[in-house]
């Protein structure tokens, strides 16, 4: 019996130790935050599925942070939905000292995190480089106002890529794309709508039919019937769809399908140069393209929020943004407003804009449309199953 | 029983109970009618189909192999047959994906990612046959040859020989294997995720998907399904052991020489 009591006491002590800590404080100014952050480690949770992105963080950003601010950056690769979920469990368990200091987030994951009150607010005034941000991109995230809970990191548009050696007359509209799939059965598919990109593709088709009007999440029955007519001509007769964009990219790289797609108009350049994508890879801009901004946020229970501010400021510096947009690593569009930069920086950005697989920037900008809100993303996710049946 | 082993067994026992308690806690107030959607219904059907077919085929082939090895006493075959056990499920799934999905040897015959889930079943059979083999070969090793000899002396047909001299002893290991395989296959992720189709998905894949799409509301569906499935397997195990208990006890007593 005494043993049992000791055991119980030990258990409750462990439990108390886990709960007793308090939230870390954010310093009032950036200078103080940088001082506090010295010799600390920042755990940066981010989707880790792209080699170029990972190398940008590990080879470019981390050494600069070490040198300038004496801050260690620890990249933790994890699916966004998963760490948002982990964070919500922290919240429910009242865990005030978490493991995540900084995270890469957008879209419905941000909406969920904001609704569940998982993020630190008032980030913008504490980060000097936030003054350079493109205000339009910063203000809204796929239909959800950002309210200073996250800071824009990059800004991209949805673009398709095709193999010009196999596709002689590329379609110019979504209707033509539909006809093209009928003439080339099995050569096109899109990821499942639980995937970020697959869902976006279906939103483009929705926009092609109904314009901005379908934004309330009520999707007409006709749309699904029409989408079902695509199925017989898709890869595997539409009996199955790639589970992720990575899987679609593999099919494209292997030549099984002749088109791929994704957010970020520059994403195919490095793949083509490395010989992963076919040499004939070119961009395909149809009649409209959703613009998407992705963001950085600090969780409510970050252990090192000051370090996180330092990292965000560094990631928003014109040099880091320029290196990010260069095809060497990532090719991700900048979230900064070029008119706010000085002339030399601005020129450096403009010079980057030529790549074999890049679309014409003016045409792309002209066809840019804002994203539907999360209601449409959810509705597509719930109702698309009937197309896959 | 020493005190440390008592603590250890209590700890091991506590884990599944904590799991079930967590699931019950999470599903309090859950609207169970939400599970009545097409995706879950189709998933249940296809899961039962894949699980039962893979399990039964594995049991039959595994037993048959164990029997041949026992009769021929070929130890090299016995050790060879264990090899697939060392391949992780995800590697096996990828192997079969490569074999069956593009132009390579079996193209056109059976293909990965199709509605009948034939490649999923094939992968499971390849992986689970050695497991069944191991479970059954132990029984054969202990089998009293006297029964077989007597059956032969009585000039029974080969099938009747098997029925009276071997089958009664196989009930226990086959029942064990059956529930291990059913519990494992019905809620596994990696094999059907790689080799299955978008619709219908197996329970494990659909549950994981609903759990991780970031829609917190749907997570409760996964918990509810996991809870129902746990209870289903639990009741199945208890029920099937209860029904066969009397027979098994009689045989176990008889087998002791």
XYZ file of C-alpha atoms in Angstrom:
646
model
C 0.000 0.000 0.000
C 2.828 2.399 0.832
C 4.383 1.666 -2.536
C 1.121 2.523 -4.216
C 0.982 5.872 -2.401
C 4.524 6.680 -3.451
C 3.689 5.805 -7.011
C 0.620 8.048 -6.952
C 2.609 10.905 -5.477
C 5.241 10.530 -8.160
C 2.618 10.552 -10.906
C 0.964 13.698 -9.600
C 4.348 15.418 -9.272
C 5.149 14.648 -12.892
C 1.727 15.952 -13.856
C 2.206 19.179 -11.897
C 5.647 19.709 -13.369
C 4.180 19.430 -16.851
C 1.423 21.950 -16.190
C 3.034 24.439 -13.881
C 5.054 26.508 -16.353
C 3.914 29.906 -17.505
C 3.831 31.503 -20.899
C 7.015 33.117 -22.257
C 6.792 36.936 -22.542
C 7.400 38.843 -25.759
C 9.820 41.751 -25.402
C 8.263 45.213 -26.056
C 10.692 46.220 -28.828
C 12.558 44.356 -31.535
C 15.971 45.354 -30.140
C 15.121 43.862 -26.771
C 13.708 40.763 -28.440
C 16.958 40.312 -30.388
C 18.930 40.715 -27.168
C 16.750 38.138 -25.375
C 17.013 35.725 -28.294
C 20.806 35.547 -28.300
C 22.144 31.990 -28.081
C 18.649 30.528 -28.162
C 17.109 27.994 -30.529
C 13.989 28.611 -32.598
C 11.934 25.545 -33.553
C 10.478 26.287 -36.958
C 7.667 23.876 -37.855
C 7.010 23.734 -41.555
C 5.827 21.389 -44.282
C 9.006 19.581 -45.324
C 8.031 18.001 -48.629
C 10.141 20.117 -50.963
C 13.867 19.755 -51.170
C 14.468 23.274 -52.513
C 12.518 24.862 -49.659
C 14.342 22.787 -47.064
C 17.711 23.722 -48.528
C 16.776 27.399 -48.556
C 16.120 27.243 -44.821
C 19.074 25.037 -43.893
C 21.730 26.397 -46.219
C 20.779 30.036 -46.606
C 18.638 31.279 -43.712
C 20.053 29.310 -40.768
C 23.726 30.342 -41.241
C 22.720 34.009 -41.660
C 20.723 33.937 -38.435
C 23.598 32.353 -36.593
C 25.982 34.984 -37.853
C 23.826 38.104 -37.460
C 21.789 37.351 -34.341
C 23.479 34.305 -32.780
C 20.200 32.416 -33.083
C 20.038 28.708 -33.878
C 17.293 27.719 -36.331
C 15.914 24.207 -36.041
C 13.676 23.243 -38.944
C 11.068 20.619 -38.017
C 9.338 19.098 -41.037
C 5.689 18.217 -40.375
C 2.349 18.477 -42.149
C 0.728 21.785 -41.283
C -2.613 20.282 -40.260
C -0.778 17.969 -37.926
C 1.054 20.609 -35.924
C -2.010 22.843 -35.791
C -3.786 19.862 -34.315
C -0.962 19.293 -31.845
C -1.250 22.924 -30.838
C -4.978 22.631 -30.249
C -4.310 19.673 -27.973
C -1.787 21.856 -26.090
C -4.496 24.460 -25.709
C -6.992 21.971 -24.339
C -4.426 20.567 -21.930
C -3.443 24.119 -20.832
C 0.128 23.503 -21.861
C 1.661 26.971 -21.636
C 5.129 26.026 -22.813
C 4.990 24.270 -26.145
C 7.556 22.949 -28.574
C 6.714 25.139 -31.575
C 8.208 28.638 -31.761
C 7.398 29.540 -35.325
C 5.234 27.991 -37.992
C 4.481 28.222 -41.662
C 0.763 28.362 -42.206
C -2.063 29.547 -44.452
C -5.558 28.883 -45.718
C -7.935 26.761 -43.711
C -5.203 25.753 -41.260
C -4.858 29.426 -40.374
C -8.613 29.810 -40.147
C -8.786 26.868 -37.739
C -5.856 28.113 -35.668
C -7.287 31.628 -35.467
C -10.737 30.379 -34.471
C -9.273 28.167 -31.766
C -7.195 31.117 -30.504
C -3.875 29.350 -30.995
C -1.786 32.271 -32.280
C 0.050 35.281 -30.805
C -1.416 38.605 -31.913
C 0.074 42.051 -32.681
C 3.104 40.692 -34.484
C 3.437 43.396 -37.118
C 4.513 46.426 -35.034
C 7.294 44.449 -33.382
C 8.945 43.464 -36.665
C 10.806 46.293 -38.441
C 10.798 44.657 -41.872
C 7.006 44.233 -41.738
C 6.848 47.862 -42.911
C 7.985 46.651 -46.343
C 5.099 44.182 -46.748
C 2.643 44.218 -49.602
C -0.405 45.412 -47.693
C -2.945 43.668 -49.891
C -1.224 40.302 -49.508
C -0.828 40.841 -45.779
C -4.449 41.764 -45.111
C -6.290 38.577 -46.054
C -5.554 34.842 -46.152
C -7.825 32.874 -48.487
C -10.845 34.885 -47.424
C -9.979 35.089 -43.712
C -8.718 38.477 -42.421
C -5.272 38.039 -40.859
C -5.729 40.611 -38.038
C -2.010 40.643 -37.246
C -2.018 36.971 -36.207
C 0.325 36.018 -39.040
C 2.881 37.763 -41.264
C 2.994 37.322 -45.052
C 6.078 35.364 -46.114
C 5.473 34.686 -49.785
C 2.965 35.382 -52.481
C 2.320 33.022 -55.367
C -0.201 32.196 -58.051
C -1.678 28.943 -59.294
C -0.091 27.791 -62.544
C -0.212 24.618 -64.582
C 2.820 23.139 -66.317
C 2.799 20.895 -69.367
C 5.318 19.013 -71.470
C 5.509 20.919 -74.766
C 7.144 17.926 -76.482
C 3.973 15.915 -75.997
C 1.266 18.569 -75.900
C 1.373 20.347 -79.238
C -1.684 22.602 -78.915
C -2.002 23.481 -75.238
C -5.480 24.554 -74.110
C -6.072 28.196 -73.208
C -9.237 27.891 -71.124
C -10.604 25.367 -68.641
C -13.229 24.315 -71.203
C -10.507 23.602 -73.735
C -8.622 21.676 -71.074
C -11.717 19.502 -70.623
C -11.821 18.799 -74.361
C -8.079 18.164 -74.383
C -8.478 15.448 -71.741
C -11.136 13.787 -73.901
C -8.759 13.753 -76.851
C -5.860 12.503 -74.705
C -7.423 10.019 -72.300
C -5.380 9.078 -69.247
C -2.934 11.964 -69.627
C -4.383 14.327 -67.053
C -5.399 14.154 -63.414
C -5.441 16.313 -60.327
C -4.741 15.510 -56.656
C -7.569 14.511 -54.319
C -9.411 17.507 -52.886
C -8.118 16.797 -49.385
C -4.845 17.990 -50.891
C -4.286 21.747 -50.928
C -3.517 21.846 -54.669
C -6.251 19.426 -55.756
C -8.830 21.465 -53.913
C -7.535 24.629 -55.588
C -7.849 23.056 -59.036
C -11.519 22.315 -58.410
C -11.985 25.905 -57.157
C -10.619 27.121 -60.497
C -13.212 25.048 -62.345
C -15.860 26.440 -60.038
C -14.701 29.971 -60.813
C -14.771 29.197 -64.540
C -18.462 28.262 -64.233
C -19.826 30.677 -61.672
C -17.241 33.416 -61.113
C -16.956 34.954 -57.670
C -20.650 34.230 -57.054
C -20.119 30.783 -55.548
C -18.262 32.218 -52.559
C -20.911 31.337 -49.975
C -20.120 27.632 -50.129
C -23.349 26.632 -51.892
C -22.142 24.626 -54.879
C -24.851 23.859 -57.463
C -25.603 20.233 -58.316
C -24.857 20.897 -62.018
C -21.237 21.621 -61.189
C -20.668 18.153 -59.742
C -22.435 16.504 -62.645
C -20.216 18.376 -65.063
C -17.088 17.532 -63.063
C -18.077 13.861 -63.128
C -17.936 13.952 -66.937
C -14.162 14.571 -66.673
C -13.592 11.287 -64.851
C -13.587 8.668 -67.655
C -10.766 10.524 -69.439
C -8.530 11.063 -66.434
C -5.565 8.950 -65.349
C -6.804 5.452 -64.343
C -10.232 6.485 -65.707
C -10.695 8.613 -62.596
C -10.987 5.483 -60.434
C -8.267 6.891 -58.248
C -6.510 10.219 -57.852
C -3.029 11.115 -56.615
C -3.091 11.499 -52.841
C -0.848 14.536 -52.938
C 0.762 17.022 -55.276
C 4.058 15.169 -54.801
C 2.457 12.066 -56.284
C 1.102 14.026 -59.256
C 4.570 15.482 -59.806
C 5.998 11.959 -59.830
C 3.477 10.887 -62.467
C 4.377 13.955 -64.508
C 8.114 13.373 -64.111
C 7.668 9.752 -65.235
C 5.679 10.857 -68.297
C 2.497 9.042 -67.205
C 0.556 12.286 -67.282
C 1.456 15.302 -69.364
C 0.441 18.130 -67.077
C 0.969 19.089 -63.479
C -0.084 22.098 -61.457
C 0.586 23.973 -58.283
C 0.798 27.230 -56.428
C 3.966 29.091 -57.296
C 4.558 30.093 -60.880
C 8.292 29.382 -60.593
C 8.132 25.966 -59.014
C 8.996 23.917 -62.125
C 12.231 25.723 -63.021
C 14.586 23.961 -60.611
C 12.890 20.603 -61.269
C 13.380 21.023 -64.998
C 16.986 22.167 -64.616
C 17.708 19.142 -62.447
C 16.240 16.859 -65.087
C 13.382 15.705 -62.860
C 10.690 17.316 -64.992
C 10.826 16.828 -68.771
C 12.930 19.275 -70.724
C 9.856 20.535 -72.601
C 8.145 21.763 -69.427
C 6.383 25.084 -70.007
C 3.875 27.164 -68.064
C 0.186 27.163 -68.896
C -1.922 30.086 -67.725
C -5.621 29.530 -68.345
C -8.267 32.228 -68.065
C -7.738 32.832 -64.363
C -5.344 31.953 -61.577
C -5.899 32.093 -57.827
C -3.381 34.205 -55.944
C -2.317 32.745 -52.641
C -0.268 34.180 -49.823
C 1.449 32.037 -47.229
C 2.359 33.248 -43.792
C 4.441 32.907 -40.642
C 2.819 32.728 -37.230
C 3.879 32.345 -33.607
C 1.878 29.920 -31.420
C 0.304 31.107 -28.149
C 2.620 28.859 -26.132
C 5.894 29.425 -27.997
C 8.853 28.834 -25.713
C 10.994 31.323 -27.565
C 8.703 33.991 -29.087
C 11.497 36.580 -29.140
C 13.637 34.275 -31.230
C 10.666 33.743 -33.523
C 10.356 37.522 -34.076
C 14.043 37.691 -34.987
C 13.617 34.873 -37.509
C 10.515 36.482 -39.050
C 12.326 39.784 -39.428
C 15.222 38.042 -41.117
C 12.904 36.092 -43.455
C 11.281 39.377 -44.503
C 14.562 41.129 -45.289
C 14.925 42.029 -48.991
C 18.052 39.836 -49.303
C 16.374 36.754 -47.855
C 13.265 37.347 -49.957
C 15.398 37.738 -53.070
C 17.237 34.476 -52.403
C 13.865 32.805 -51.829
C 12.491 34.003 -55.171
C 15.595 32.858 -57.053
C 15.133 29.488 -58.735
C 18.327 28.151 -57.091
C 16.441 27.150 -53.983
C 12.726 27.704 -54.091
C 11.478 30.307 -56.579
C 8.792 31.593 -54.228
C 7.295 35.021 -54.967
C 8.037 37.822 -52.543
C 5.511 39.159 -50.041
C 7.178 42.557 -50.050
C 5.843 45.605 -51.874
C 8.539 46.357 -54.468
C 7.644 50.069 -54.471
C 8.676 50.273 -50.814
C 12.183 48.968 -51.521
C 15.136 51.061 -52.589
C 16.033 51.112 -56.266
C 18.872 48.569 -56.139
C 16.781 45.938 -54.341
C 13.840 46.525 -56.659
C 16.010 46.025 -59.752
C 17.407 42.813 -58.337
C 13.867 41.436 -57.994
C 12.848 42.516 -61.495
C 15.949 40.898 -62.971
C 14.899 37.510 -61.619
C 11.859 37.350 -63.820
C 13.039 35.119 -66.609
C 12.992 31.365 -66.618
C 12.068 28.857 -69.310
C 9.135 27.556 -67.299
C 7.942 30.938 -66.000
C 4.677 32.299 -67.326
C 4.496 35.804 -68.744
C 4.328 37.881 -65.524
C 1.997 40.526 -66.933
C -0.466 37.987 -68.263
C -0.375 36.130 -64.977
C -0.957 39.291 -62.942
C -3.840 40.294 -65.203
C -5.605 36.950 -64.658
C -5.063 36.868 -60.930
C -8.216 36.314 -58.869
C -8.644 36.315 -55.092
C -9.346 32.974 -53.440
C -12.767 31.859 -52.275
C -13.127 31.675 -48.513
C -12.783 28.545 -46.369
C -16.517 27.793 -46.798
C -15.915 26.768 -50.421
C -12.809 24.743 -49.540
C -14.855 22.807 -46.972
C -17.827 22.355 -49.302
C -15.596 20.929 -52.049
C -13.971 18.604 -49.576
C -17.304 17.327 -48.377
C -19.084 16.974 -51.691
C -16.345 15.943 -54.111
C -16.501 12.275 -53.071
C -19.420 11.703 -55.418
C -17.143 12.542 -58.372
C -14.603 9.939 -57.234
C -17.252 7.239 -56.813
C 4.377 -13.662 -9.467
C 6.981 -11.125 -8.516
C 5.988 -7.583 -7.736
C 7.827 -6.021 -10.695
C 6.162 -8.310 -13.194
C 2.813 -7.446 -11.639
C 3.497 -3.747 -12.173
C 4.642 -4.399 -15.703
C 1.522 -6.373 -16.574
C -0.679 -3.713 -15.005
C 1.094 -1.097 -17.094
C 0.723 -3.105 -20.297
C -2.945 -3.713 -19.508
C -3.500 -0.040 -18.753
C -2.503 1.074 -22.252
C -5.455 -0.374 -24.209
C -7.838 0.690 -21.473
C -6.465 4.225 -21.584
C -6.926 4.146 -25.338
C -10.544 3.082 -25.071
C -11.174 5.563 -22.257
C -9.743 8.328 -24.442
C -11.945 7.312 -27.374
C -15.032 7.243 -25.148
C -14.110 10.626 -23.695
C -13.667 12.111 -27.178
C -16.953 10.757 -28.490
C -19.155 11.968 -25.646
C -21.878 14.072 -27.226
C -20.937 12.976 -30.740
C -23.828 12.857 -33.160
C -23.537 9.252 -34.325
C -25.744 9.796 -37.342
C -22.829 11.692 -38.912
C -21.217 8.351 -39.615
C -24.071 7.496 -41.921
C -22.474 9.086 -44.969
C -21.584 7.401 -48.231
C -17.825 7.472 -47.621
C -17.997 5.607 -44.299
C -20.597 3.113 -45.545
C -18.569 2.270 -48.637
C -15.445 2.123 -46.515
C -16.994 -0.427 -44.166
C -18.008 -2.685 -47.051
C -14.645 -2.591 -48.782
C -12.779 -2.995 -45.484
C -14.739 -6.122 -44.593
C -14.137 -7.491 -48.077
C -10.382 -6.852 -48.111
C -9.887 -8.000 -44.519
C -11.857 -11.235 -44.777
C -10.457 -12.223 -48.172
C -6.822 -11.477 -47.233
C -7.159 -13.171 -43.861
C -8.833 -16.327 -45.144
C -6.410 -16.753 -48.047
C -3.431 -16.183 -45.713
C -4.789 -18.743 -43.232
C -5.370 -21.363 -45.916
C -2.007 -20.940 -47.628
C -0.109 -20.565 -44.348
C -1.633 -23.760 -42.929
C -1.099 -25.650 -46.140
C 2.582 -24.629 -46.215
C 3.088 -25.530 -42.565
C 1.517 -28.904 -43.234
C 3.772 -29.597 -46.228
C 6.854 -28.591 -44.281
C 5.757 -30.803 -41.394
C 5.138 -33.800 -43.620
C 8.326 -33.436 -45.631
C 10.384 -32.182 -42.710
C 12.139 -29.681 -44.962
C 13.791 -27.238 -42.594
C 15.302 -25.121 -45.362
C 11.807 -24.347 -46.659
C 10.732 -23.467 -43.147
C 13.459 -20.866 -42.777
C 12.994 -19.559 -46.306
C 9.309 -18.960 -45.723
C 10.041 -16.532 -42.916
C 11.718 -14.028 -45.173
C 8.725 -11.832 -46.017
C 8.280 -11.269 -42.268
C 11.390 -9.116 -42.262
C 10.090 -6.741 -44.917
C 8.174 -3.826 -43.383
C 4.606 -3.386 -44.613
C 5.351 -0.050 -46.179
C 8.267 -1.529 -48.128
C 6.099 -4.433 -49.252
C 3.424 -1.983 -50.353
C 5.963 -0.010 -52.342
C 7.402 -3.168 -53.872
C 3.971 -4.234 -55.079
C 3.243 -0.697 -56.225
C 6.341 -0.749 -58.410
C 5.560 -4.239 -59.709
C 1.948 -3.575 -60.548
C 1.592 0.038 -61.502
C 3.510 0.820 -64.585
C 4.300 -1.221 -67.655
C 6.589 -3.512 -65.705
C 6.093 -7.330 -65.460
C 2.486 -7.771 -64.468
C 1.054 -4.792 -66.279
C -2.470 -5.336 -67.526
C -2.943 -8.553 -65.558
C -3.677 -6.965 -62.219
C -3.068 -3.292 -61.651
C -2.441 -1.265 -58.531
C -4.994 1.385 -57.564
C -8.165 -0.258 -58.795
C -11.517 -0.790 -57.153
C -11.207 -4.515 -56.510
C -8.163 -3.967 -54.323
C -6.555 -7.125 -55.693
C -3.031 -5.814 -55.254
C -3.820 -4.759 -51.677
C -5.017 -8.301 -50.956
C -1.987 -9.780 -52.699
C 0.372 -7.654 -50.607
C -1.309 -8.691 -47.382
C -1.310 -12.361 -48.351
C 2.400 -12.220 -49.175
C 3.145 -10.503 -45.878
C 0.828 -12.522 -43.602
C 1.321 -16.067 -44.909
C 4.679 -16.395 -43.092
C 3.029 -15.159 -39.903
C 0.299 -17.806 -40.124
C 2.963 -20.337 -41.057
C 4.915 -19.555 -37.871
C 1.801 -19.754 -35.708
C 0.760 -23.104 -37.170
C 4.146 -24.787 -37.564
C 4.567 -24.710 -33.785
C 1.396 -26.711 -33.383
C 2.487 -29.201 -35.993
C 5.855 -29.599 -34.286
C 4.052 -30.642 -31.108
C 1.449 -32.743 -32.872
C 1.188 -36.316 -31.674
C 1.905 -38.386 -34.775
C -0.031 -41.207 -33.221
C -3.301 -39.559 -34.250
C -2.252 -39.325 -37.889
C -0.964 -42.880 -37.880
C -4.177 -44.123 -36.347
C -6.245 -42.262 -38.944
C -4.139 -43.866 -41.647
C -4.565 -47.305 -40.101
C -8.309 -46.780 -40.143
C -7.967 -46.100 -43.878
C -9.639 -42.690 -43.757
C -9.479 -40.483 -46.844
C -6.742 -37.791 -46.740
C -9.378 -35.149 -46.056
C -10.840 -37.125 -43.174
C -7.369 -37.777 -41.811
C -6.812 -34.021 -41.743
C -10.214 -33.437 -40.208
C -9.872 -35.783 -37.263
C -6.137 -35.907 -36.657
C -4.964 -32.345 -37.395
C -7.818 -29.848 -37.573
C -8.863 -30.047 -33.901
C -5.379 -28.950 -32.874
C -5.276 -26.149 -35.413
C -8.377 -24.379 -34.121
C -6.493 -22.470 -31.438
C -3.568 -21.115 -33.512
C -5.847 -20.352 -36.445
C -8.282 -18.462 -34.244
C -5.395 -16.489 -32.741
C -3.990 -15.697 -36.167
C -7.423 -14.812 -37.521
C -8.021 -12.085 -34.948
C -4.491 -10.731 -35.105
C -4.797 -10.404 -38.872
C -8.333 -8.983 -38.825
C -7.433 -6.408 -36.198
C -4.303 -5.446 -38.070
C -5.515 -5.403 -41.674
C -8.850 -3.724 -41.040
C -7.357 -0.548 -39.613
C -3.916 -0.368 -41.247
C -2.837 2.630 -43.257
C 0.247 2.266 -45.417
C -0.699 -0.578 -47.774
C -4.179 0.671 -48.769
C -2.951 4.275 -48.832
C -0.418 3.432 -51.502
C -2.285 0.730 -53.401
C -5.939 1.621 -52.816
C -8.223 4.063 -54.589
C -9.693 7.442 -53.717
C -13.157 5.989 -53.286
C -13.947 3.732 -51.478
C -11.097 3.990 -48.991
C -10.319 1.453 -46.292
C -11.258 2.444 -42.736
C -7.715 3.209 -41.621
C -7.063 5.522 -44.558
C -10.377 7.335 -44.317
C -10.075 7.719 -40.542
C -6.566 9.133 -40.842
C -7.696 11.495 -43.568
C -10.651 12.798 -41.562
C -8.380 13.140 -38.557
C -5.772 15.214 -40.335
C -7.552 17.442 -42.835
C -7.483 20.235 -40.297
C -11.240 20.184 -39.912
C -11.452 19.544 -36.213
C -15.107 18.625 -36.512
C -14.316 15.534 -38.551
C -11.760 14.230 -36.070
C -14.617 13.024 -33.871
C -15.858 10.830 -36.696
C -12.515 9.032 -36.729
C -12.571 8.569 -32.964
C -16.113 7.226 -33.137
C -15.218 4.752 -35.882
C -12.109 3.639 -33.994
C -14.240 3.098 -30.893
C -16.898 1.087 -32.717
C -14.230 -0.975 -34.437
C -12.384 -1.680 -31.179
C -15.602 -2.869 -29.554
C -16.482 -4.922 -32.619
C -13.149 -6.748 -32.549
C -13.319 -7.124 -28.787
C -16.773 -8.697 -28.937
C -15.681 -10.872 -31.865
C -12.657 -12.157 -29.956
C -14.604 -12.841 -26.758
C -17.461 -14.442 -28.671
C -15.375 -16.722 -30.838
C -13.207 -17.899 -27.938
C -16.284 -18.517 -25.803
C -17.948 -20.604 -28.510
C -14.863 -22.770 -29.032
C -13.759 -22.834 -25.377
C -15.130 -26.225 -24.484
C -13.683 -27.952 -27.513
C -10.315 -26.315 -27.180
C -10.018 -27.299 -23.527
C -10.813 -30.897 -24.304
C -8.202 -30.996 -27.040
C -5.593 -29.250 -24.923
C -6.069 -31.863 -22.230
C -5.853 -34.633 -24.783
C -2.722 -33.333 -26.397
C -0.721 -33.545 -23.189
C 1.015 -36.844 -23.177
